[in-house]
XYZ file of C-alpha atoms in Angstrom:
422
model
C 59.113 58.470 151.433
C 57.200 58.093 148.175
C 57.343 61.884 147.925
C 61.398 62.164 147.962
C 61.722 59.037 145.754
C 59.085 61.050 143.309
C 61.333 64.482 143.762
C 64.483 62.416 142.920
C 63.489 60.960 139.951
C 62.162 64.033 138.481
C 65.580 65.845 138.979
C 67.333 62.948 137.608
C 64.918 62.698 134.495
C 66.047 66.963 134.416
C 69.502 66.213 134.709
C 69.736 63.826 131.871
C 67.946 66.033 129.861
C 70.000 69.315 130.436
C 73.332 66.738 129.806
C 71.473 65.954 126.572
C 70.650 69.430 125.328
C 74.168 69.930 126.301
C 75.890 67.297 124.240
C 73.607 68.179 121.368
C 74.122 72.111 121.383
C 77.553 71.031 121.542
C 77.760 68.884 118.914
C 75.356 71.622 116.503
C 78.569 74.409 117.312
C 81.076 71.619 116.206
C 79.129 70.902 113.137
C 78.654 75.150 112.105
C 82.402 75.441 113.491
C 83.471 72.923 111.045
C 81.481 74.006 107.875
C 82.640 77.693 108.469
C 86.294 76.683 108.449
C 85.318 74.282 105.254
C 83.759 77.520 103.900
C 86.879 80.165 104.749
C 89.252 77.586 103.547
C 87.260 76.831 99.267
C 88.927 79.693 97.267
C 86.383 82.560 97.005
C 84.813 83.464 93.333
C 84.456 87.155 93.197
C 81.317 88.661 93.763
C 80.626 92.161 92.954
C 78.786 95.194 94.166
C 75.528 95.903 93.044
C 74.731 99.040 91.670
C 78.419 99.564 91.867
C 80.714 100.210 88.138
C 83.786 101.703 87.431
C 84.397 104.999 85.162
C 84.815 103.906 81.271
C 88.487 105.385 80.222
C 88.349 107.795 77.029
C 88.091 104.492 74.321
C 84.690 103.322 75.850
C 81.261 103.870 75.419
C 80.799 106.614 72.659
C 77.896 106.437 70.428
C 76.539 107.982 67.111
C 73.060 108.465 66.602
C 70.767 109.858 63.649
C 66.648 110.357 63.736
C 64.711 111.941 61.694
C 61.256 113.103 62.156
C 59.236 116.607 62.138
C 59.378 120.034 63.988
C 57.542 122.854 64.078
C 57.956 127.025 65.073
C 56.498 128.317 67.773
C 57.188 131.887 67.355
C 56.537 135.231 69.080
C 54.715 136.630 67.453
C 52.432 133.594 67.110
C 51.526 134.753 63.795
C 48.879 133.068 60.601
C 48.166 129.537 61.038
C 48.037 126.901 63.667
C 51.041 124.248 65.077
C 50.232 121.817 62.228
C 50.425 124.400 59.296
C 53.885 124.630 60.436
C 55.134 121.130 60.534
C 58.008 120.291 58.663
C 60.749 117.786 58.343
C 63.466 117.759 60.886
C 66.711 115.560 60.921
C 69.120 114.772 64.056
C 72.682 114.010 64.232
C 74.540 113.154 67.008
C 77.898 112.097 68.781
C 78.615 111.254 72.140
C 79.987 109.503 75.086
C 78.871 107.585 77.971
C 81.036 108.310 81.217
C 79.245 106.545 83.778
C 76.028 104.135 83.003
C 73.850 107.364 84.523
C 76.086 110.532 83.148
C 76.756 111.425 79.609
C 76.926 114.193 77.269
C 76.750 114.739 73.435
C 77.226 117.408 70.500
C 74.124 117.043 68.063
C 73.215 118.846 64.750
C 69.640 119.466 63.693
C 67.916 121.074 60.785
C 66.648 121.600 57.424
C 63.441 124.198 57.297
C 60.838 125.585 59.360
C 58.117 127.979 58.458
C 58.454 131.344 60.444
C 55.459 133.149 61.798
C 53.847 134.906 58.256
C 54.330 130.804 57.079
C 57.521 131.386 54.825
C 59.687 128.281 54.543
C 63.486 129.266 56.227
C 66.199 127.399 56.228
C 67.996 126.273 59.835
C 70.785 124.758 61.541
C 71.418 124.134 65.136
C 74.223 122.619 66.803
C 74.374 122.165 70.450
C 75.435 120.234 73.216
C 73.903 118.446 76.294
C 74.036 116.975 79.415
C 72.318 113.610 79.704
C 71.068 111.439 82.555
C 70.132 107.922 82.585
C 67.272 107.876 84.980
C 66.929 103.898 84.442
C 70.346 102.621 84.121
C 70.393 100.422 86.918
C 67.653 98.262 85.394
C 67.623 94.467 83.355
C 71.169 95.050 82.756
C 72.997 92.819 80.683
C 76.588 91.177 81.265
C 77.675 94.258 80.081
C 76.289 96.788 82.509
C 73.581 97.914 79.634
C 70.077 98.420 80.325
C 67.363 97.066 78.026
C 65.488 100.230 77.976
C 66.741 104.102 79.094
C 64.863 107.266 79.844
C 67.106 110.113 79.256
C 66.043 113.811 79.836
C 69.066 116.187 78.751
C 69.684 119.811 78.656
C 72.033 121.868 76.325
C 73.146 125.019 75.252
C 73.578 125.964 71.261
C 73.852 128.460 68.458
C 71.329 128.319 65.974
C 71.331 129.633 62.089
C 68.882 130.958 60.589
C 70.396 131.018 57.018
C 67.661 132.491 55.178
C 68.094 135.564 56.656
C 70.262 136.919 54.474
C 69.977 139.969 51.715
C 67.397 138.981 48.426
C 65.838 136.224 50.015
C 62.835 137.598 51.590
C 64.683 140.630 53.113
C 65.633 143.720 51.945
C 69.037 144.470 50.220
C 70.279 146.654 53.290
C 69.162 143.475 55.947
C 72.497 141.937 58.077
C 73.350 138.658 56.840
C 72.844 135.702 58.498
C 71.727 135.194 61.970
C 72.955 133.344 64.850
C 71.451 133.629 68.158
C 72.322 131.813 71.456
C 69.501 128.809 71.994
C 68.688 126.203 74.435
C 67.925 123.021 73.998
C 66.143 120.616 76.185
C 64.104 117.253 75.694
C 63.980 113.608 76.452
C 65.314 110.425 75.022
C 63.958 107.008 74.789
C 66.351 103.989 74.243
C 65.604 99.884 73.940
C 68.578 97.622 73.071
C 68.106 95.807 70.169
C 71.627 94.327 70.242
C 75.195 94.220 71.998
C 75.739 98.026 70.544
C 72.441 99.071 68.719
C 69.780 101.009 70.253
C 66.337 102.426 68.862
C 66.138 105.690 69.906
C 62.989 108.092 70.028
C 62.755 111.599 71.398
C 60.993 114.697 72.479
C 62.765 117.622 72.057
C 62.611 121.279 72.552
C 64.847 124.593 71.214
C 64.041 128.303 72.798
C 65.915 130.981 70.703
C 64.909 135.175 70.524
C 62.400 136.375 69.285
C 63.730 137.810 66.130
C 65.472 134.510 65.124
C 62.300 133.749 62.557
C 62.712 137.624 61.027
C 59.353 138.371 62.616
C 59.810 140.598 66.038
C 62.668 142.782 66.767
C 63.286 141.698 70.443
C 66.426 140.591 71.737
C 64.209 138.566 73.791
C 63.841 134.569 74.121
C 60.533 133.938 72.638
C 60.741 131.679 69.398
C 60.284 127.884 70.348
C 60.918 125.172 68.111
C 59.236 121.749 69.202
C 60.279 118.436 67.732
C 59.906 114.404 67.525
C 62.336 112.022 65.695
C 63.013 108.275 66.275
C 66.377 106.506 64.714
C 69.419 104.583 65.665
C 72.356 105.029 67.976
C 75.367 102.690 67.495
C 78.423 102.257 70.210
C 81.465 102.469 68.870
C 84.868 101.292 71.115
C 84.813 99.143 74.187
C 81.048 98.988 75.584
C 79.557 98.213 78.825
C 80.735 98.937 82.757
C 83.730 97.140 84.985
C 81.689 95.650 87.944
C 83.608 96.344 91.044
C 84.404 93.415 93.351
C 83.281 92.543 96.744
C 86.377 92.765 99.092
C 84.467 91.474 102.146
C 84.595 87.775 101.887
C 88.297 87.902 101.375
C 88.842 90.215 104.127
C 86.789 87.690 106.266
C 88.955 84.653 104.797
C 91.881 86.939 105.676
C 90.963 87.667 109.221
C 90.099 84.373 109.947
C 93.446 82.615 108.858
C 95.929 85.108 110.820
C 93.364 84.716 113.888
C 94.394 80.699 113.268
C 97.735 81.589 112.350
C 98.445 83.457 115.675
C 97.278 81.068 117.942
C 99.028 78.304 116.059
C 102.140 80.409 115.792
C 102.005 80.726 119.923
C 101.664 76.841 120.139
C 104.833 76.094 118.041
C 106.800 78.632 119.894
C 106.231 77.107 122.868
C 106.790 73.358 121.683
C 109.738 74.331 120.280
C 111.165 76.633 122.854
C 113.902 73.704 124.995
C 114.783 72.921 120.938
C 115.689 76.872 119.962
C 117.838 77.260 123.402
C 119.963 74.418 122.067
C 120.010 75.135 118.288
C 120.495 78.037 116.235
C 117.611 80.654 116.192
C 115.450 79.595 113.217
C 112.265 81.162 112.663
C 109.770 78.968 111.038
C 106.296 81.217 111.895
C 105.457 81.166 108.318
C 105.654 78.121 107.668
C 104.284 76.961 110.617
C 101.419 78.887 109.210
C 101.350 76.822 106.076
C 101.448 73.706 107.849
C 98.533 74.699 109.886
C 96.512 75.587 107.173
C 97.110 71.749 104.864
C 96.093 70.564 108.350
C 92.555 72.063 108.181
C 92.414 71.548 104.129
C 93.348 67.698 104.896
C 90.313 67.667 107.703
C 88.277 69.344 104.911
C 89.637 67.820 101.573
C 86.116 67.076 100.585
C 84.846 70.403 99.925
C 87.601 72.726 99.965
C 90.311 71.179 97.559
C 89.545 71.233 93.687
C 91.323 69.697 90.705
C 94.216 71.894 90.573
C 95.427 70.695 94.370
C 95.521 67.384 93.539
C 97.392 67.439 90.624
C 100.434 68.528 93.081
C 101.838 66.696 95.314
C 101.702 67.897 99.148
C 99.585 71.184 98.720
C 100.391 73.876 101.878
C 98.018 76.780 102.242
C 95.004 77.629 100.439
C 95.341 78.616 96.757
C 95.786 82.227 95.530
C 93.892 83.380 92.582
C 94.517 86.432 90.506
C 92.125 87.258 87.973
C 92.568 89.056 84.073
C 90.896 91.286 82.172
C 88.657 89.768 79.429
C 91.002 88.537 76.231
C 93.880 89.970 77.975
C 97.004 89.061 80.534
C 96.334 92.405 82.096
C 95.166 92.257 85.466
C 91.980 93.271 86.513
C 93.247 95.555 89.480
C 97.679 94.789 90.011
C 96.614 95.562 93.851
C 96.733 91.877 93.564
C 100.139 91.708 92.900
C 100.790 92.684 96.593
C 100.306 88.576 97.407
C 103.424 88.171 95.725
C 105.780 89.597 98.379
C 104.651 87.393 100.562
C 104.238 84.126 98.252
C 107.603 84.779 97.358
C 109.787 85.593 100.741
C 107.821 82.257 101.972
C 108.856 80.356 99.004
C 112.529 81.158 98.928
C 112.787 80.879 103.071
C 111.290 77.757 103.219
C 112.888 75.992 100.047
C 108.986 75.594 98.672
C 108.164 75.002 94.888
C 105.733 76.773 93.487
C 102.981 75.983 91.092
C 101.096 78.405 88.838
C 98.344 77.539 86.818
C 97.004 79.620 83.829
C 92.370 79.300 83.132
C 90.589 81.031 80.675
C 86.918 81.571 80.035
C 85.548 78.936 78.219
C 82.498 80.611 77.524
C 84.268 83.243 75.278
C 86.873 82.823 72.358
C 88.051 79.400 71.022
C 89.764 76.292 72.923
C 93.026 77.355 70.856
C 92.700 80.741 71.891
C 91.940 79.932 75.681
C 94.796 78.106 75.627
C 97.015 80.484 74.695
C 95.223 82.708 76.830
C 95.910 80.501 79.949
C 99.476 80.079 78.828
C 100.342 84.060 78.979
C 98.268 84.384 82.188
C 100.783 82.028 83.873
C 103.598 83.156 81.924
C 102.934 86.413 83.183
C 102.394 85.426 86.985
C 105.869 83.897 86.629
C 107.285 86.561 85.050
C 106.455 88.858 88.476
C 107.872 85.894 91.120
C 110.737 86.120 88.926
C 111.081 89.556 89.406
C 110.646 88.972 93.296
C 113.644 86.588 93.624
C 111.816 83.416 92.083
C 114.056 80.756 90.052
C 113.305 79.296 87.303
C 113.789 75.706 88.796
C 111.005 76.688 91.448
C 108.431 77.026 89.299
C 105.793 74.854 87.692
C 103.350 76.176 85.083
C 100.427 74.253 83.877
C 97.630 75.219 81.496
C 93.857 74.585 82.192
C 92.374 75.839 78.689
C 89.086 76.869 79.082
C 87.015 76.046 81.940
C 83.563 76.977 83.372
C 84.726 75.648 87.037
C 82.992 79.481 88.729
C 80.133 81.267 88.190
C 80.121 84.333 86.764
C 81.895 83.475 83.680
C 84.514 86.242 85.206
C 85.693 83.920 87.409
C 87.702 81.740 85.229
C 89.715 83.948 83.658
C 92.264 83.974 86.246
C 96.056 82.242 87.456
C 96.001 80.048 90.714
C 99.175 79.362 92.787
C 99.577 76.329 94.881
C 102.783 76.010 97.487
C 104.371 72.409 97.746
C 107.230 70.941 99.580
């Protein structure tokens, strides 16, 4: 008998335990249930890709750069003297533009003398122009996309001018003036950042020519080299840095989520209010049954996912809709945003809402009197587009916000919010 009462209790004791688990594992899902919908429901800050820019337009990114240093001929025939009896100064110009933070090309200038193979001084120039890649563009970059130090080997095509080489000079009368042939160039170049747009610059370059570009060897030939090392300055000039491109996930997530909620709460309503359609006329109030649903969860959640702006209104419905500006500007940073609108609107104008907009600006860039106008034509500008889409006057309410530093990155708070009431 013992036995049984012994087997009893121990199932019992299991029981209760397995009800407790139970209860607990329960009450763990309503707990990550709740903070995900708290999470879905805060308006998003943009995140951005990494590794991830947009092309600069025609305006951005160019640069001008000038070195100076020393160069010496390598020519064919070698000819009297060794490398250092030919070193001489060398000066580099150049001009160019940035198209991505890893592509770029340039047109550069260099010369002033070299000594040719029998040690004669000749005047040169050579102008050419290059390909360049950034093999280290990705790395300690700045708010602005800009890497504190770049590697950049290039190669280029050229002509180059030997302008000594001309009748009298160390020729005879009857010798062609002037010669230009075709040249390569080649190298690599070494930038740090000192500031926003100035770089030090070093570099290693290289120039392959004919033989007969030095008046010593007849060959048509490549075989003269010129070798060369310069350091300098390089200065941006236009708009600098790289557009970061935004992370579309966690609003297509937030998206997702809300017309999974908004189905199933859509289904409920049409069945509640199925007896009251047969004895009215057919009114279809799916959107803002919608709405509705969504203050519900923002009122369970008020905590953590309503911010200043909400309760300055007065009943909010849905979650607020941010569009974000260009730095300085009312411009958009992408008008696919503007496709929110349509919506925002036919919602608005079916369901007798008012509409609020509110204008932010950076406050970690420009003044507070600029940010405020700032956050005044961001607004302005949102109201101009509702307008546009049907959108009265005596629907809207504009605020300003100034400068704020409500998001992190600083990106985020140059934007316009809109918040539905009744």
């Amino acid at each position: 008998m013992k036995k049984y009462v012994f087997m009893f209790l121990l199932s019992l004791t299991s029981m209760v335990s397995m009800a407790r688990e139970s209860i607990v594992t329960a009450q763990q899902r309503c707990q990550i249930e709740a903070r995900d919908k708290a999470e879905l429901l805060v308006p998003i800050a943009p995140t951005y890709l990494k590794g991830v820019t947009a092309t600069s337009g025609w305006d951005n990114n160019w640069f001008v750069e000038a070195k100076g240093g020393a160069s010496a001929l390598i020519g064919t025939p070698i000819g009297c003297g060794d490398l250092f009896d030919r070193v001489m100064p060398v000066l580099q110009i150049g001009i160019g533009k940035w198209f991505t933070p890893a592509v770029g090309g340039r047109i550069g200038y260099q010369g002033i003398k070299f000594k040719n193979a029998n040690l004669q001084s000749m005047k040169y120039q050579f102008v050419h122009a290059d390909f360049m890649y950034n093999l280290t563009h990705s790395l300690q970059c700045n708010e602005y996309g800009l890497s504190k130090f770049d590697v950049i080997p290039y190669i280029g095509v050229g002509m180059i001018r030997n302008s000594s080489n001309t009748p009298g000079y160390f020729l005879t009368d009857n010798a062609p003036s002037g010669n230009h042939p075709f040249a390569f160039s080649y190298g690599v170049e070494f930038r740090y950042l000192l500031a926003d747009r100035l770089h030090l610059v070093g570099e290693v370059s290289g120039m392959t020519t004919m033989k007969s570009f030095d008046c010593v060897g007849a060959s048509s030939r490549f075989g003269d080299h010129m070798v060369s090392a310069s350091i300098g300055l390089s200065y941006t000039i236009g708009k600098r840095g790289w557009k970061k491109v935004v992370d579309a996930r966690p609003y297509i997530n937030q998206n997702n989520y809300l017309l999974k909620r908004y189905s199933e709460q859509s289904q409920q309503a049409n069945a509640n209010n199925n007896i009251e359609a047969q004895s009215t006329d057919k009114n279809n109030y799916s959107g803002l049954n919608s709405l509705r649903y969504r203050m519900s969860l923002e009122n369970e959640n008020n905590d953590s996912s309503l911010d200043s702006l909400s309760q300055k209104t007065k009943v909010t419905i849905g979650v607020p809709i941010y569009f974000y500006f260009k730095l300085n500007t009312a411009k958009l940073v992408d008008k696919t945003q503007l496709v929110n609108l349509d919506e925002i609107a036919k919602i608005a104008k079916e369901q007798n809402l008012t509409i609020h907009i509110s204008g932010a600006a950076d406050k970690a860039t420009g003044s507070d009197k600029r940010n405020r106008h700032l956050s005044i034509e961001r607004a302005k500008y949102i109201g101009k587009q509702l307008m546009k889409r049907g959108i009265s006057k005596d629907s809207m309410k504009a605020t300003s916000l100034g400068g704020i530093n409500q998001f992190s990155p600083k990106e985020a708070n140059r934007f316009s919010v809109i918040l539905l009431t009744q």
